[in-house]
CSV table of C-alpha atoms in Angstrom, one decimal:
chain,number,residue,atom,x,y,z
R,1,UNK,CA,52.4,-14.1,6.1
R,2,UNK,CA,52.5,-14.3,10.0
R,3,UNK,CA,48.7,-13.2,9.6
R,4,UNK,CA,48.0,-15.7,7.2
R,5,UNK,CA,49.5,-18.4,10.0
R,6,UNK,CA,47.9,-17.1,13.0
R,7,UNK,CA,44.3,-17.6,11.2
R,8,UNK,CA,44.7,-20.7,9.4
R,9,UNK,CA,46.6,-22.7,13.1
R,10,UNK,CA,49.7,-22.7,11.5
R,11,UNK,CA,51.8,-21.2,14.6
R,12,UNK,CA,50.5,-23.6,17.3
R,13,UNK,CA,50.0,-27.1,18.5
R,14,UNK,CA,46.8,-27.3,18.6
R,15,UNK,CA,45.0,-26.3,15.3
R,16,UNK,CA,41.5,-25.0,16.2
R,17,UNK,CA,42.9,-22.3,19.0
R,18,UNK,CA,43.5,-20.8,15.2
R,19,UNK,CA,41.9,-17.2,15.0
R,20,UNK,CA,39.2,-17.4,12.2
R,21,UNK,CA,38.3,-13.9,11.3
R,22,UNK,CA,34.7,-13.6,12.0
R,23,UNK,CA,31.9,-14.0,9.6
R,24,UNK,CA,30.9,-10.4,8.2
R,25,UNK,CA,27.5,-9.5,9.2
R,26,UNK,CA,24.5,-10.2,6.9
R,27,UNK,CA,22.9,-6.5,5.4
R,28,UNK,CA,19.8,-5.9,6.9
R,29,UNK,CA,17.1,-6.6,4.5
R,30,UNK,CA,15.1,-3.3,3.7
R,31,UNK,CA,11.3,-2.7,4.4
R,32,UNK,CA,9.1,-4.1,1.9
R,33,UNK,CA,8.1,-0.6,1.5
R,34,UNK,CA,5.0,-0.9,-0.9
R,35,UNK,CA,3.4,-3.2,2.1
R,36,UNK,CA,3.9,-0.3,4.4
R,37,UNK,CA,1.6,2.0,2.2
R,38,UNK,CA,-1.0,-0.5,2.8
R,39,UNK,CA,-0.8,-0.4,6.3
R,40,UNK,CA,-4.5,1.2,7.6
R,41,UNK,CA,-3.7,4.8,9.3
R,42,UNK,CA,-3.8,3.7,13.2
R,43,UNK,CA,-0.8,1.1,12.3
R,44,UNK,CA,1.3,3.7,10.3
R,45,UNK,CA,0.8,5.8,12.7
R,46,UNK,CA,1.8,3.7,15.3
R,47,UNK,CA,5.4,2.2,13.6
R,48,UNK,CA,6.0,6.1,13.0
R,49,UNK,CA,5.8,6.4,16.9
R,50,UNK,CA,8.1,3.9,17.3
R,51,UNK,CA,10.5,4.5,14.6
R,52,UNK,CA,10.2,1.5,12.9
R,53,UNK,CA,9.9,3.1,8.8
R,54,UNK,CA,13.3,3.4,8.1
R,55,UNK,CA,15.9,5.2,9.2
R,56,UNK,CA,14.6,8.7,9.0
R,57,UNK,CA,10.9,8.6,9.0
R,58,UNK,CA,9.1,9.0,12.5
R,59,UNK,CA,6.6,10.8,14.5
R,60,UNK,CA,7.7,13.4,16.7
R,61,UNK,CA,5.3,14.5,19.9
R,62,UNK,CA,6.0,17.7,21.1
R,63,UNK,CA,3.5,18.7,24.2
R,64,UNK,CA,3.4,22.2,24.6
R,65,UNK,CA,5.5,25.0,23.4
R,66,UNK,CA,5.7,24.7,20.0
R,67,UNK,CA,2.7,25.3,17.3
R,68,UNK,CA,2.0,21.6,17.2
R,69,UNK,CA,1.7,18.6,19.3
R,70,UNK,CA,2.8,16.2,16.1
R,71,UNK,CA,5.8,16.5,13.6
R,72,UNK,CA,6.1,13.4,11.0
R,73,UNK,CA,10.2,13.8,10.0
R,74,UNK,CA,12.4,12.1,7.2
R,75,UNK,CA,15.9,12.3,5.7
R,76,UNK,CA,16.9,15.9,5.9
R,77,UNK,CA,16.9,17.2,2.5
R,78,UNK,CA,19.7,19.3,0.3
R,79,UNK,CA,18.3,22.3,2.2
R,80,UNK,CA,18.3,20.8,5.8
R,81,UNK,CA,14.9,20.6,6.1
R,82,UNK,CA,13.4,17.3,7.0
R,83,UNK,CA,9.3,17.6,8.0
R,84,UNK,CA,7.6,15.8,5.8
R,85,UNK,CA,6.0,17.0,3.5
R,86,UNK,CA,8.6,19.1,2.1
R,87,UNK,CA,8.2,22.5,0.5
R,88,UNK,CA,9.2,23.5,-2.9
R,89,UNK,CA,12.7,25.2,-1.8
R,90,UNK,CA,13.3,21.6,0.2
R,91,UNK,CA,11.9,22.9,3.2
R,92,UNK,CA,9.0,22.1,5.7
R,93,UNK,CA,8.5,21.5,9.7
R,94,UNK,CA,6.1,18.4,9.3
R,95,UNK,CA,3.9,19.7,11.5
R,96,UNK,CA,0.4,17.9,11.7
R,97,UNK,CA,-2.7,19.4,11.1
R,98,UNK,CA,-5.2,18.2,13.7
R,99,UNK,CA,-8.7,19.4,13.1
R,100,UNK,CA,-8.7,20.4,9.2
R,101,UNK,CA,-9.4,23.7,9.7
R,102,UNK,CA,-6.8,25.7,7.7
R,103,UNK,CA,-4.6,23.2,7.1
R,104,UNK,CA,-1.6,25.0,5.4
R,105,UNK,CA,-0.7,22.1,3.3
R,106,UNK,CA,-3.1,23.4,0.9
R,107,UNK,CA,-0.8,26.4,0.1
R,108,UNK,CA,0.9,26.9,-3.0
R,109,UNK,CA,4.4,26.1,-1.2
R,110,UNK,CA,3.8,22.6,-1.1
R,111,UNK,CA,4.1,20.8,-4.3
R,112,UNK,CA,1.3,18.1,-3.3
R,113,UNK,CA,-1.4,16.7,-5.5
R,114,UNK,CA,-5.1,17.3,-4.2
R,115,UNK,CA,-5.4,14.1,-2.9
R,116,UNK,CA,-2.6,14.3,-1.3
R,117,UNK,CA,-3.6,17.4,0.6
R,118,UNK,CA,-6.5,16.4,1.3
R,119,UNK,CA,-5.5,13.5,2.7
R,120,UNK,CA,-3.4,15.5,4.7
R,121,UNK,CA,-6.0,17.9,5.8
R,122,UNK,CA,-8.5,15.8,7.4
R,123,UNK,CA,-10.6,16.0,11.3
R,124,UNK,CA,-8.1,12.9,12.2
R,125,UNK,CA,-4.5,13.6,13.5
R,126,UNK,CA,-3.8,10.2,13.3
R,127,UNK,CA,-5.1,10.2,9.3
R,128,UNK,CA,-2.8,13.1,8.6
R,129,UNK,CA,0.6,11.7,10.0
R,130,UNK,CA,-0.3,8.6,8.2
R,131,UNK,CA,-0.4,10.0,4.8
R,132,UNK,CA,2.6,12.3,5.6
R,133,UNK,CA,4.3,8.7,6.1
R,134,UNK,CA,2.8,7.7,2.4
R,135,UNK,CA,4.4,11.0,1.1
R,136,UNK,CA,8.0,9.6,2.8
R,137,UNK,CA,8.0,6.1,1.4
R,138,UNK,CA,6.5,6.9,-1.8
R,139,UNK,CA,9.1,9.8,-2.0
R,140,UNK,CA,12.8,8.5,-0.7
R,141,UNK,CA,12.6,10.0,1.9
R,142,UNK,CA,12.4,7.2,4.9
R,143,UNK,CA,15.7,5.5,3.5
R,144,UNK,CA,19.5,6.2,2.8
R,145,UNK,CA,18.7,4.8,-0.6
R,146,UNK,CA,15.6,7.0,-2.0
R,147,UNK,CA,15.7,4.4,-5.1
R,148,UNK,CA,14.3,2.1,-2.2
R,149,UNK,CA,11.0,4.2,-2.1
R,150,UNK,CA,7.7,2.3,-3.2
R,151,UNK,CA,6.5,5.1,-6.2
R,152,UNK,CA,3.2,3.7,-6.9
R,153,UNK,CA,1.4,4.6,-10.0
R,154,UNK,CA,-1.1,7.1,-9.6
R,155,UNK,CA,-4.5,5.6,-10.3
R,156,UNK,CA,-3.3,2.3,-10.9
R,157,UNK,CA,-3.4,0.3,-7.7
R,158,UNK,CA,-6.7,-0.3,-6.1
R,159,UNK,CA,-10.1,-2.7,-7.2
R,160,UNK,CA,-11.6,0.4,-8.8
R,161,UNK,CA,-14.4,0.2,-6.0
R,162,UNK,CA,-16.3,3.0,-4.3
R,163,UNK,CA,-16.1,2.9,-0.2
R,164,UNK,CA,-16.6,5.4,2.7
R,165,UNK,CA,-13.8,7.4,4.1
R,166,UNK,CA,-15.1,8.2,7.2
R,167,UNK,CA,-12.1,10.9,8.0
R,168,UNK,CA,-13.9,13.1,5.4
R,169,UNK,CA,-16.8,15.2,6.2
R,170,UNK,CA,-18.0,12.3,8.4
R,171,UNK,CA,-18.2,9.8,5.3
R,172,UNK,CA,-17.4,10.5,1.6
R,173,UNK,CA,-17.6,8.0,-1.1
R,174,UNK,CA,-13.9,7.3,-3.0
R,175,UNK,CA,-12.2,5.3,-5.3
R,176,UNK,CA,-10.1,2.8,-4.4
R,177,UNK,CA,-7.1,4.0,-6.1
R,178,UNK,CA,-4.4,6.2,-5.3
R,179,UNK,CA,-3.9,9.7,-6.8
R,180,UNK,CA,-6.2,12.8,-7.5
R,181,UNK,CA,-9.9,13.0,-6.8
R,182,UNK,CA,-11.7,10.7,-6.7
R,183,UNK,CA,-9.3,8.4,-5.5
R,184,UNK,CA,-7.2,9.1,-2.2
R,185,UNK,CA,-3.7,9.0,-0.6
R,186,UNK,CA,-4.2,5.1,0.3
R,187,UNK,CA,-5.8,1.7,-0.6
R,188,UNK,CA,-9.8,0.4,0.9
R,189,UNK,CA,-8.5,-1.5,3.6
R,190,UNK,CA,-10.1,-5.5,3.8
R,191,UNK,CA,-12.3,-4.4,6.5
R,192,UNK,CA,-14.0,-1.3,4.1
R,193,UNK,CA,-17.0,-2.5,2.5
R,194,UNK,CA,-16.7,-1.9,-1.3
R,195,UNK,CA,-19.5,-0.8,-3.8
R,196,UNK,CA,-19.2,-1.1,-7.8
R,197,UNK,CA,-20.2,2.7,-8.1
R,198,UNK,CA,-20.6,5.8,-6.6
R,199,UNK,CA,-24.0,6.2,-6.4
R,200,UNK,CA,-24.3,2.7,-4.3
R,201,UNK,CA,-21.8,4.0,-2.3
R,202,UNK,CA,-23.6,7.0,-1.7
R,203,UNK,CA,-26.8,5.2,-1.0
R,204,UNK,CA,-25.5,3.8,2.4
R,205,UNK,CA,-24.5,7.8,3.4
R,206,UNK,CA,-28.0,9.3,3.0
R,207,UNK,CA,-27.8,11.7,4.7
R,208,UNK,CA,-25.2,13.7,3.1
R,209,UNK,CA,-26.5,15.7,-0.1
R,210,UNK,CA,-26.0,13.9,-3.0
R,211,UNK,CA,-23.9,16.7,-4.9
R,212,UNK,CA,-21.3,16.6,-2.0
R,213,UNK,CA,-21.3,12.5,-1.3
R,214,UNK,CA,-18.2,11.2,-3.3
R,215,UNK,CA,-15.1,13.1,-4.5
């Protein structure tokens, strides 16, 4: 009851020196996290440097001493692992491939889909952080609340055109979709020229064998 005065300037002369409890502070409002997977890579890349997807999901540089100079990290899982992409027993260091040699996402340990590896395994560092990023948002795994994530239909998103990914073989025709081959671990980004087929597409990479110019 004393309480109640103090706040409401019941116990003095002058009402407004009254103690208003202070307003609570406003949630913060959450990523829109679908807009994030259509960032292009360099920006992804870039809020993963500075820690800006959530609370867990980040790239880590590591300069020397360890196996790899890049480690894309999210919310630790139930087995304390937290590199993203995780392996099958909830494991995984994150580490990014950088020249897609033998990129060991392609083992059996990581429960990916083949665009998602490949998108993981390509000659661009900067490529493969970014899609390790998709995996996080599309996953949970950039949030406290993994209901949050953005879990895009595979093969549903996307103008259905063909355009170049120059992170693959140095150009490859693919669907604009996301999922398996041939679509990729992203969206064609506004500045990507789109074609209505594959074979158009390929027409402006002639110089790559036509058996080996799309996905």
């Amino acid at each position: 009851q004393l309480r109640y005065g103090i706040r409401n300037g019941l116990c003095m002369d002058d009402p407004t020196e009254a103690c208003a409890a202070p307003a609570p502070t406003p949630a913060p409002t959450p990523p829109d996290w679908c807009a994030l997977l259509e960032e292009s890579d360099d920006d992804l890349y870039a809020l993963g440097l500075a820690k800006e997807i959530g609370t867990y999901c980040h790239i880590q540089e590591s300069h020397g001493g360890t196996t790899c100079n890049y480690y894309v990290k999210g919310r630790p899982s139930a087995a304390g692992g937290n590199g993203l992409p995780l392996t099958t027993d909830g494991r995984g260091t994150g580490c990014v491939d950088e020249d897609g040699g033998s990129c060991f996402f392609y083992s059996s340990a990581y429960p990916l889909t083949q665009a998602e590896r490949d998108s993981m395994c390509t000659v661009s560092h900067v490529a493969n952080a970014a899609a390790q990023l998709r995996y996080g948002i599309r996953n949970g795994y950039c949030m406290d609340d993994p209901t949050e994530a953005c879990n895009v239909p595979a093969e549903e998103e996307g103008s259905g055109q063909w355009y170049v990914d120059w992170t693959l073989n140095s150009g490859t025709c693919v669907k604009d979709c996301i999922g398996s081959a041939p679509c990729r671990e992203r969206l064609k980004q506004n500045h990507e020229p789109g074609y209505a087929n594959e074979g158009i597409c390929c027409s402006t990479i002639d110089w790559q064998p036509s058996a080996s110019c799309h996905l």
